[in-house]
Amino acid sequence: MKKAIEDLPLQKFISMHPYILGYFAPLVKQFLSKTITLGEWIRSLTDDDFEEVGMDRGQTVNYLQFLIRYFEERGKRTSVKTITVIGGTNKFGEPENVVFHVSAGEIICIVGPTGSGKSQLLADIECIADGDTPTGRKVLLNGQAADTTLRFSTENKLVAQISQNMNFVIDMTVWEFLTMHAQSRMVAQPSETVENMMVCANDLVGEKFSPDMPVTRLSGGQSRALMIADTALLSDSPVILIDEIENAGVDRQKALSLLMKEEKIVFMSTHDPLLAFLGSRRLVIQNGGIAKIIEASAKERDNLSRLQNMDVFMMQLRTRLRRGDSIDEKLYFSL
Amino acid sequence: MKLITIAGPPSAGKTSVILRAAEHLSAKNRKIGILKFDALATADHLLYQKAGLPVQYGLSGGLCPDHYFISNIETGFLWGVQQQFDYLISESAGLCNRCSPYITGFLAISVVDSLSGAHTPKKTGPMLKFADIVVITKSDIVSQAEREVFAFHVRLANPIAMILFVNGITGQGAFGLSKCIEQAPESIAISGETMRFTMPSSLCTYCTGETSIGEQFCRGNLRKMRIAE
Ligand SMILES: Nc1nc2c(ncn2[C@@H]2O[C@H](COP(=O)(O)OP(=O)(O)O)[C@@H](O)[C@H]2O)c(=O)[nH]1
Ligand SMILES: [Mg+2]
Ligand SMILES: [Zn+2]
């Protein structure tokens, strides 16, 4: 195996593993001829060339093999069909007495006052708690406890987060950024995936944006839409934690159905009735513990459709405002 | 005692991350001591003291901080042994991209800031490339996708490190880091151990106090930049 990659022509090696150029970046000024093999190229560099950029010649081939294997492994999606949460204790040490299962494609809402322990619940799910967090909760995947590498390693993350913070600091256009993200995920056809993400994101947002917009110039709503599309279509994390989707400029219902369609398990902390009724269940958090679990009833579902009408009504007004219309007729709305 | 060397650019979040991880270690009744190395000034020892962690600090002044680090680490280590710490954590500010304080056989942690840009990892030298664990901070400020892109570039710069996201303010992720610190190798002495990577070669006239500019003042180990045509 070691022999094999060293004998590959440099050009071929790079076209097989384009991301590898990132590893060589510090040495790149030394890419003289691409007709030589990888091994010949490495041998053509001096020890000083490596030392200069803080790299270790002896490890280069090992590291390359490691990276190739590593990224191959990453390409495989982890499949999580169910999550089980086994209750621990609240902040008074009283037992929660709950066990619940969540299946792929389901949305669970988390409600409760600020400081009640919603974030701790999300954190317990994120680190796949094993009785070792302050609440003593246990989280099982497909009915089993997760192993340590899965729990703490950043890149095997089972959980993706959509938080309030959707800022970008990177100096790139939307297209460049999504392409880079798709490449880092080893997507075979990045341009196709990026195209899809653009369509989805623009479908969620009131104000459309083009692929050559710098990411740092996107509005709050556009960034959120982009990140929701990205999470749905590119993230290989089967579980998504959402910390409230702000109303501004994003079609939240469409966003959630996109995530459900992709068979994600969604935990969403929200106080928005429209979103809360979309979930199959609500966890009520009080004093750091899960105080009760409310199943969405038929009556609540009935209320959902009324709220949806109200949402459409508001959205239409927003569109008119954006267009520059005056809204001086007397507004009527009835549930 | 377990010695853990932590390095990273100024303001990357080293002190915050150490404090958050130490909270988990202290909760298990472990004794933790801190060694802080900096160049001109530091106020970090006050933060450590406030958190109840014994701390010693040293300023390198006119010397390269990493040269200063390596010539003082044994003294620090002996202090730690004498104080019977379970963990001795050294924090040093990486001021150039060429130095690193890591020692073979001791857990080496690099702290990098996700706001520093996707191209920073490949420009960072041994401080990132020779670490066992790379902690990425401030990812609360950027979107999930940008976090992932940043981690990808860290992975390319250091193929074998474990990469962890830790929020230095809320402590999210610090529990995982504390678990890794618990796995650090145990050691009884440091004398005779070796650094993971050489220090930059030095000793030109400017190292020894020269301040004048001009060909006739440059002597010793020099390198000239080439101006492209
Ligand atoms: N938003 C955010 N700020 C952080 C995080 N970690 C550290 N900081 C802040 O960054 C600044 C520098 O942190 P500090 O720990 O002193 O960095 P050091 O110089 O590397 O020791 C402080 O103001 C911290 O509060 C983080 O994960 N998120
Ligand atoms: Mg500090
Ligand atoms: Zn230096």
CSV table of N, CA, C and O in Angstrom, one decimal, chain A residues 19 22-23 25-26 51-56 63 66-67 70-71 126 132 151-155 159-161 165-170 172 177 180-181 184-186 227 230, chain B residues 98 114-115 118-119 122 124-126 129-130 140-149 151-153 155-157 159-165 172 175-176 179 197-198 223:
chain,number,residue,atom,x,y,z
A,19,TYR,N,-8.4,17.2,-2.3
A,19,TYR,CA,-8.2,17.9,-1.1
A,19,TYR,C,-6.8,17.8,-0.5
A,19,TYR,O,-6.4,18.6,0.4
A,22,GLY,N,-4.4,20.5,0.1
A,22,GLY,CA,-4.4,21.3,1.3
A,22,GLY,C,-3.3,20.9,2.3
A,22,GLY,O,-2.7,21.7,2.9
A,23,TYR,N,-3.0,19.6,2.3
A,23,TYR,CA,-2.0,19.1,3.2
A,23,TYR,C,-0.6,19.6,2.7
A,23,TYR,O,0.3,20.0,3.5
A,25,ALA,N,-0.1,22.3,1.0
A,25,ALA,CA,-0.1,23.7,0.8
A,25,ALA,C,1.2,24.4,1.2
A,25,ALA,O,1.7,25.2,0.4
A,26,PRO,N,1.8,24.1,2.4
A,26,PRO,CA,3.0,24.9,2.7
A,26,PRO,C,4.2,24.6,1.8
A,26,PRO,O,5.1,25.4,1.7
A,51,GLU,N,11.5,21.2,7.1
A,51,GLU,CA,11.7,21.8,8.4
A,51,GLU,C,11.2,23.2,8.4
A,51,GLU,O,10.5,23.7,9.4
A,52,GLU,N,11.5,23.9,7.3
A,52,GLU,CA,11.1,25.2,7.1
A,52,GLU,C,9.6,25.5,7.4
A,52,GLU,O,9.2,26.5,8.0
A,53,VAL,N,8.7,24.5,7.0
A,53,VAL,CA,7.3,24.7,7.1
A,53,VAL,C,6.7,23.9,8.2
A,53,VAL,O,5.5,23.7,8.4
A,54,GLY,N,7.7,23.4,9.1
A,54,GLY,CA,7.2,22.6,10.3
A,54,GLY,C,6.6,21.3,9.9
A,54,GLY,O,5.7,20.8,10.6
A,55,MET,N,7.1,20.6,8.9
A,55,MET,CA,6.6,19.3,8.5
A,55,MET,C,7.7,18.3,8.7
A,55,MET,O,8.8,18.6,8.8
A,56,ASP,N,7.3,17.0,8.7
A,56,ASP,CA,8.2,15.9,9.0
A,56,ASP,C,8.3,15.0,7.8
A,56,ASP,O,7.3,14.3,7.5
A,63,TYR,N,1.2,10.0,6.7
A,63,TYR,CA,0.1,10.9,6.9
A,63,TYR,C,-0.9,11.0,5.7
A,63,TYR,O,-2.1,11.1,5.9
A,66,PHE,N,-3.0,8.0,5.9
A,66,PHE,CA,-4.0,8.2,7.0
A,66,PHE,C,-5.1,9.1,6.5
A,66,PHE,O,-6.3,8.8,6.8
A,67,LEU,N,-4.8,10.2,5.9
A,67,LEU,CA,-5.8,11.2,5.4
A,67,LEU,C,-6.8,10.5,4.4
A,67,LEU,O,-8.0,10.7,4.5
A,70,TYR,N,-8.9,8.2,6.2
A,70,TYR,CA,-9.8,8.9,7.1
A,70,TYR,C,-11.0,9.6,6.4
A,70,TYR,O,-12.1,9.5,6.8
A,71,PHE,N,-10.7,10.2,5.2
A,71,PHE,CA,-11.8,10.8,4.5
A,71,PHE,C,-12.7,9.8,3.8
A,71,PHE,O,-13.8,10.1,3.6
A,126,GLU,N,-26.2,16.4,22.8
A,126,GLU,CA,-25.0,16.6,21.9
A,126,GLU,C,-23.8,15.7,22.3
A,126,GLU,O,-23.1,15.2,21.5
A,132,ASP,N,-22.9,10.8,33.0
A,132,ASP,CA,-21.7,11.5,33.5
A,132,ASP,C,-21.8,13.0,33.4
A,132,ASP,O,-20.9,13.7,33.6
A,151,ARG,N,-18.5,10.0,20.9
A,151,ARG,CA,-19.0,11.0,21.7
A,151,ARG,C,-18.3,12.3,21.6
A,151,ARG,O,-18.9,13.4,21.6
A,152,PHE,N,-17.0,12.3,21.6
A,152,PHE,CA,-16.2,13.5,21.7
A,152,PHE,C,-15.5,14.0,20.5
A,152,PHE,O,-15.1,15.2,20.4
A,153,SER,N,-15.3,13.1,19.5
A,153,SER,CA,-14.6,13.6,18.3
A,153,SER,C,-15.5,14.5,17.5
A,153,SER,O,-16.7,14.3,17.3
A,154,THR,N,-14.9,15.6,17.1
A,154,THR,CA,-15.6,16.7,16.4
A,154,THR,C,-16.1,16.2,15.0
A,154,THR,O,-17.2,16.6,14.6
A,155,GLU,N,-15.3,15.4,14.4
A,155,GLU,CA,-15.7,15.1,13.0
A,155,GLU,C,-16.7,14.0,12.8
A,155,GLU,O,-17.3,13.9,11.7
A,159,VAL,N,-24.4,15.1,15.8
A,159,VAL,CA,-25.3,16.1,16.1
A,159,VAL,C,-24.8,17.4,15.4
A,159,VAL,O,-23.7,17.8,15.6
A,160,ALA,N,-25.7,18.0,14.6
A,160,ALA,CA,-25.4,19.3,14.0
A,160,ALA,C,-26.3,20.3,14.7
A,160,ALA,O,-27.4,20.0,15.1
A,161,GLN,N,-25.8,21.5,14.8
A,161,GLN,CA,-26.6,22.5,15.6
A,161,GLN,C,-26.9,23.7,14.6
A,161,GLN,O,-26.1,24.2,13.9
A,165,ASN,N,-26.8,31.9,16.1
A,165,ASN,CA,-25.6,32.6,15.4
A,165,ASN,C,-25.4,31.9,14.1
A,165,ASN,O,-25.0,30.8,14.0
A,166,MET,N,-25.6,32.7,13.1
A,166,MET,CA,-25.4,32.2,11.7
A,166,MET,C,-24.4,33.1,11.0
A,166,MET,O,-24.6,33.4,9.8
A,167,ASN,N,-23.5,33.6,11.8
A,167,ASN,CA,-22.5,34.6,11.2
A,167,ASN,C,-21.5,33.8,10.3
A,167,ASN,O,-21.2,32.7,10.5
A,168,PHE,N,-21.0,34.6,9.3
A,168,PHE,CA,-19.9,34.1,8.6
A,168,PHE,C,-18.8,35.1,8.7
A,168,PHE,O,-19.0,36.3,8.8
A,169,VAL,N,-17.5,34.6,8.8
A,169,VAL,CA,-16.4,35.5,8.9
A,169,VAL,C,-15.5,35.3,7.7
A,169,VAL,O,-14.6,36.0,7.3
A,170,ILE,N,-15.8,34.2,7.0
A,170,ILE,CA,-14.9,33.7,5.9
A,170,ILE,C,-15.1,34.6,4.7
A,170,ILE,O,-16.2,35.1,4.4
A,172,MET,N,-15.5,34.7,1.3
A,172,MET,CA,-15.8,33.9,0.1
A,172,MET,C,-17.2,34.2,-0.4
A,172,MET,O,-18.0,34.7,0.4
A,177,PHE,N,-18.0,29.1,-1.0
A,177,PHE,CA,-18.1,28.6,0.4
A,177,PHE,C,-18.8,27.2,0.4
A,177,PHE,O,-18.3,26.2,1.0
A,180,MET,N,-16.6,24.6,-1.1
A,180,MET,CA,-15.5,24.2,-0.1
A,180,MET,C,-16.1,23.2,0.9
A,180,MET,O,-15.5,22.2,1.3
A,181,HIS,N,-17.3,23.6,1.4
A,181,HIS,CA,-18.0,22.7,2.4
A,181,HIS,C,-18.3,21.3,1.8
A,181,HIS,O,-18.0,20.3,2.4
A,184,SER,N,-15.2,19.4,1.5
A,184,SER,CA,-14.7,18.9,2.8
A,184,SER,C,-15.5,17.7,3.3
A,184,SER,O,-15.1,16.9,4.1
A,185,ARG,N,-16.7,17.5,2.7
A,185,ARG,CA,-17.5,16.4,3.0
A,185,ARG,C,-17.3,15.3,2.0
A,185,ARG,O,-18.1,14.3,2.0
A,186,MET,N,-16.4,15.4,1.1
A,186,MET,CA,-16.0,14.4,0.1
A,186,MET,C,-17.2,14.1,-0.8
A,186,MET,O,-17.4,13.0,-1.2
A,227,MET,N,-28.0,28.0,5.9
A,227,MET,CA,-27.5,27.0,6.8
A,227,MET,C,-28.5,25.9,7.0
A,227,MET,O,-28.1,24.7,7.3
A,230,ASP,N,-28.1,23.8,3.9
A,230,ASP,CA,-26.8,23.1,4.0
A,230,ASP,C,-26.9,21.9,5.0
A,230,ASP,O,-26.4,20.9,4.7
B,98,ARG,N,6.6,29.5,14.0
B,98,ARG,CA,7.7,28.6,13.9
B,98,ARG,C,7.9,27.8,15.1
B,98,ARG,O,8.5,26.7,15.1
B,114,SER,N,-11.7,29.7,15.7
B,114,SER,CA,-12.3,29.5,14.5
B,114,SER,C,-12.6,30.8,13.7
B,114,SER,O,-12.9,30.8,12.5
B,115,LEU,N,-12.4,32.0,14.3
B,115,LEU,CA,-12.5,33.2,13.6
B,115,LEU,C,-11.2,33.6,12.9
B,115,LEU,O,-11.2,34.6,12.1
B,118,ALA,N,-10.1,30.2,7.5
B,118,ALA,CA,-9.9,28.8,7.0
B,118,ALA,C,-8.4,28.6,6.5
B,118,ALA,O,-7.9,27.5,6.4
B,119,HIS,N,-7.7,29.7,6.2
B,119,HIS,CA,-6.4,29.5,5.6
B,119,HIS,C,-5.3,29.5,6.7
B,119,HIS,O,-4.2,29.3,6.4
B,122,LYS,N,-3.2,26.0,7.7
B,122,LYS,CA,-2.0,25.6,6.9
B,122,LYS,C,-0.8,26.5,7.0
B,122,LYS,O,0.3,26.1,6.7
B,124,THR,N,0.0,27.7,9.9
B,124,THR,CA,0.5,27.6,11.3
B,124,THR,C,1.5,26.4,11.3
B,124,THR,O,1.2,25.3,10.8
B,125,GLY,N,2.6,26.6,11.9
B,125,GLY,CA,3.7,25.6,11.9
B,125,GLY,C,3.5,24.5,13.0
B,125,GLY,O,2.4,24.0,13.2
B,126,PRO,N,4.6,24.1,13.6
B,126,PRO,CA,4.6,23.0,14.5
B,126,PRO,C,3.6,23.1,15.7
B,126,PRO,O,3.2,22.1,16.2
B,129,LYS,N,0.8,21.6,13.9
B,129,LYS,CA,1.1,20.3,13.2
B,129,LYS,C,1.6,19.2,14.2
B,129,LYS,O,1.4,18.0,13.9
B,130,PHE,N,2.1,19.6,15.3
B,130,PHE,CA,2.7,18.6,16.2
B,130,PHE,C,1.9,18.4,17.5
B,130,PHE,O,2.4,17.8,18.4
B,140,ASP,N,-19.0,29.2,18.6
B,140,ASP,CA,-20.3,29.7,18.8
B,140,ASP,C,-20.6,30.9,18.0
B,140,ASP,O,-21.8,31.3,17.7
B,141,ILE,N,-19.6,31.6,17.5
B,141,ILE,CA,-19.8,32.8,16.8
B,141,ILE,C,-20.0,32.6,15.3
B,141,ILE,O,-20.6,33.4,14.6
B,142,VAL,N,-19.6,31.4,14.8
B,142,VAL,CA,-19.8,31.2,13.3
B,142,VAL,C,-20.8,30.1,13.1
B,142,VAL,O,-21.2,29.3,14.0
B,143,SER,N,-21.3,29.9,11.9
B,143,SER,CA,-22.3,28.9,11.6
B,143,SER,C,-21.7,27.5,11.6
B,143,SER,O,-20.5,27.4,11.5
B,144,GLN,N,-22.5,26.5,11.7
B,144,GLN,CA,-22.1,25.1,11.7
B,144,GLN,C,-21.2,24.8,10.5
B,144,GLN,O,-20.2,24.1,10.6
B,145,ALA,N,-21.6,25.3,9.3
B,145,ALA,CA,-20.9,25.0,8.1
B,145,ALA,C,-19.5,25.6,8.1
B,145,ALA,O,-18.5,24.9,7.7
B,146,GLU,N,-19.4,26.8,8.7
B,146,GLU,CA,-18.0,27.4,8.7
B,146,GLU,C,-17.1,26.7,9.7
B,146,GLU,O,-15.9,26.5,9.5
B,147,ARG,N,-17.8,26.2,10.8
B,147,ARG,CA,-17.0,25.4,11.8
B,147,ARG,C,-16.5,24.2,11.1
B,147,ARG,O,-15.3,23.8,11.3
B,148,GLU,N,-17.3,23.5,10.3
B,148,GLU,CA,-16.9,22.3,9.7
B,148,GLU,C,-15.8,22.5,8.7
B,148,GLU,O,-14.8,21.8,8.6
B,149,VAL,N,-15.9,23.6,7.9
B,149,VAL,CA,-14.8,24.0,6.9
B,149,VAL,C,-13.5,24.2,7.7
B,149,VAL,O,-12.4,23.8,7.3
B,151,ALA,N,-12.6,23.0,10.6
B,151,ALA,CA,-12.1,21.8,11.2
B,151,ALA,C,-11.4,20.9,10.0
B,151,ALA,O,-10.4,20.3,10.3
B,152,PHE,N,-12.0,21.0,8.9
B,152,PHE,CA,-11.4,20.3,7.7
B,152,PHE,C,-10.0,20.8,7.4
B,152,PHE,O,-9.1,20.0,7.2
B,153,HIS,N,-9.8,22.1,7.5
B,153,HIS,CA,-8.5,22.6,7.2
B,153,HIS,C,-7.5,22.3,8.4
B,153,HIS,O,-6.3,22.0,8.1
B,155,ARG,N,-7.7,19.5,10.0
B,155,ARG,CA,-7.4,18.1,9.7
B,155,ARG,C,-6.3,17.9,8.7
B,155,ARG,O,-5.4,17.1,8.8
B,156,LEU,N,-6.4,18.8,7.6
B,156,LEU,CA,-5.3,18.7,6.6
B,156,LEU,C,-4.0,19.1,7.1
B,156,LEU,O,-2.9,18.6,6.7
B,157,ALA,N,-3.9,20.1,8.1
B,157,ALA,CA,-2.7,20.5,8.6
B,157,ALA,C,-2.1,19.5,9.6
B,157,ALA,O,-0.9,19.4,9.7
B,159,PRO,N,-2.9,15.7,10.3
B,159,PRO,CA,-3.8,14.5,10.0
B,159,PRO,C,-4.2,13.6,11.1
B,159,PRO,O,-5.2,13.0,11.1
B,160,ILE,N,-3.3,13.6,12.2
B,160,ILE,CA,-3.6,12.6,13.2
B,160,ILE,C,-4.2,13.1,14.6
B,160,ILE,O,-4.6,12.4,15.4
B,161,ALA,N,-4.3,14.4,14.7
B,161,ALA,CA,-4.7,15.0,16.0
B,161,ALA,C,-6.2,14.7,16.2
B,161,ALA,O,-7.0,14.5,15.3
B,162,MET,N,-6.6,14.6,17.5
B,162,MET,CA,-8.0,14.6,17.8
B,162,MET,C,-8.5,16.1,17.8
B,162,MET,O,-7.8,16.9,18.3
B,163,ILE,N,-9.6,16.3,17.1
B,163,ILE,CA,-10.0,17.7,17.0
B,163,ILE,C,-11.3,17.9,17.9
B,163,ILE,O,-12.2,17.1,17.7
B,164,LEU,N,-11.3,18.9,18.7
B,164,LEU,CA,-12.4,19.1,19.6
B,164,LEU,C,-12.9,20.5,19.5
B,164,LEU,O,-12.0,21.4,19.5
B,165,PHE,N,-14.2,20.8,19.6
B,165,PHE,CA,-14.7,22.1,19.7
B,165,PHE,C,-15.0,22.4,21.2
B,165,PHE,O,-15.7,21.6,21.8
B,172,GLN,N,-19.1,24.4,26.8
B,172,GLN,CA,-19.6,23.3,26.0
B,172,GLN,C,-18.3,22.6,25.3
B,172,GLN,O,-17.5,23.3,24.7
B,175,PHE,N,-16.0,19.1,28.7
B,175,PHE,CA,-16.1,17.8,29.4
B,175,PHE,C,-15.3,16.7,28.6
B,175,PHE,O,-14.5,16.0,29.2
B,176,GLY,N,-15.5,16.7,27.3
B,176,GLY,CA,-14.7,15.8,26.4
B,176,GLY,C,-13.3,16.1,26.5
B,176,GLY,O,-12.5,15.1,26.6
B,179,LYS,N,-11.8,14.6,29.6
B,179,LYS,CA,-11.7,13.2,29.5
B,179,LYS,C,-10.4,12.8,28.8
B,179,LYS,O,-9.7,11.9,29.1
B,197,PHE,N,9.9,19.3,18.1
B,197,PHE,CA,10.4,19.9,16.8
B,197,PHE,C,11.4,20.9,17.2
B,197,PHE,O,11.4,21.6,18.3
B,198,THR,N,12.4,21.1,16.4
B,198,THR,CA,13.5,22.0,16.7
B,198,THR,C,13.0,23.5,16.8
B,198,THR,O,12.1,23.9,16.2
B,223,ARG,N,19.3,35.3,6.1
B,223,ARG,CA,18.6,34.8,4.9
B,223,ARG,C,18.1,36.0,4.1
B,223,ARG,O,17.5,36.9,4.8
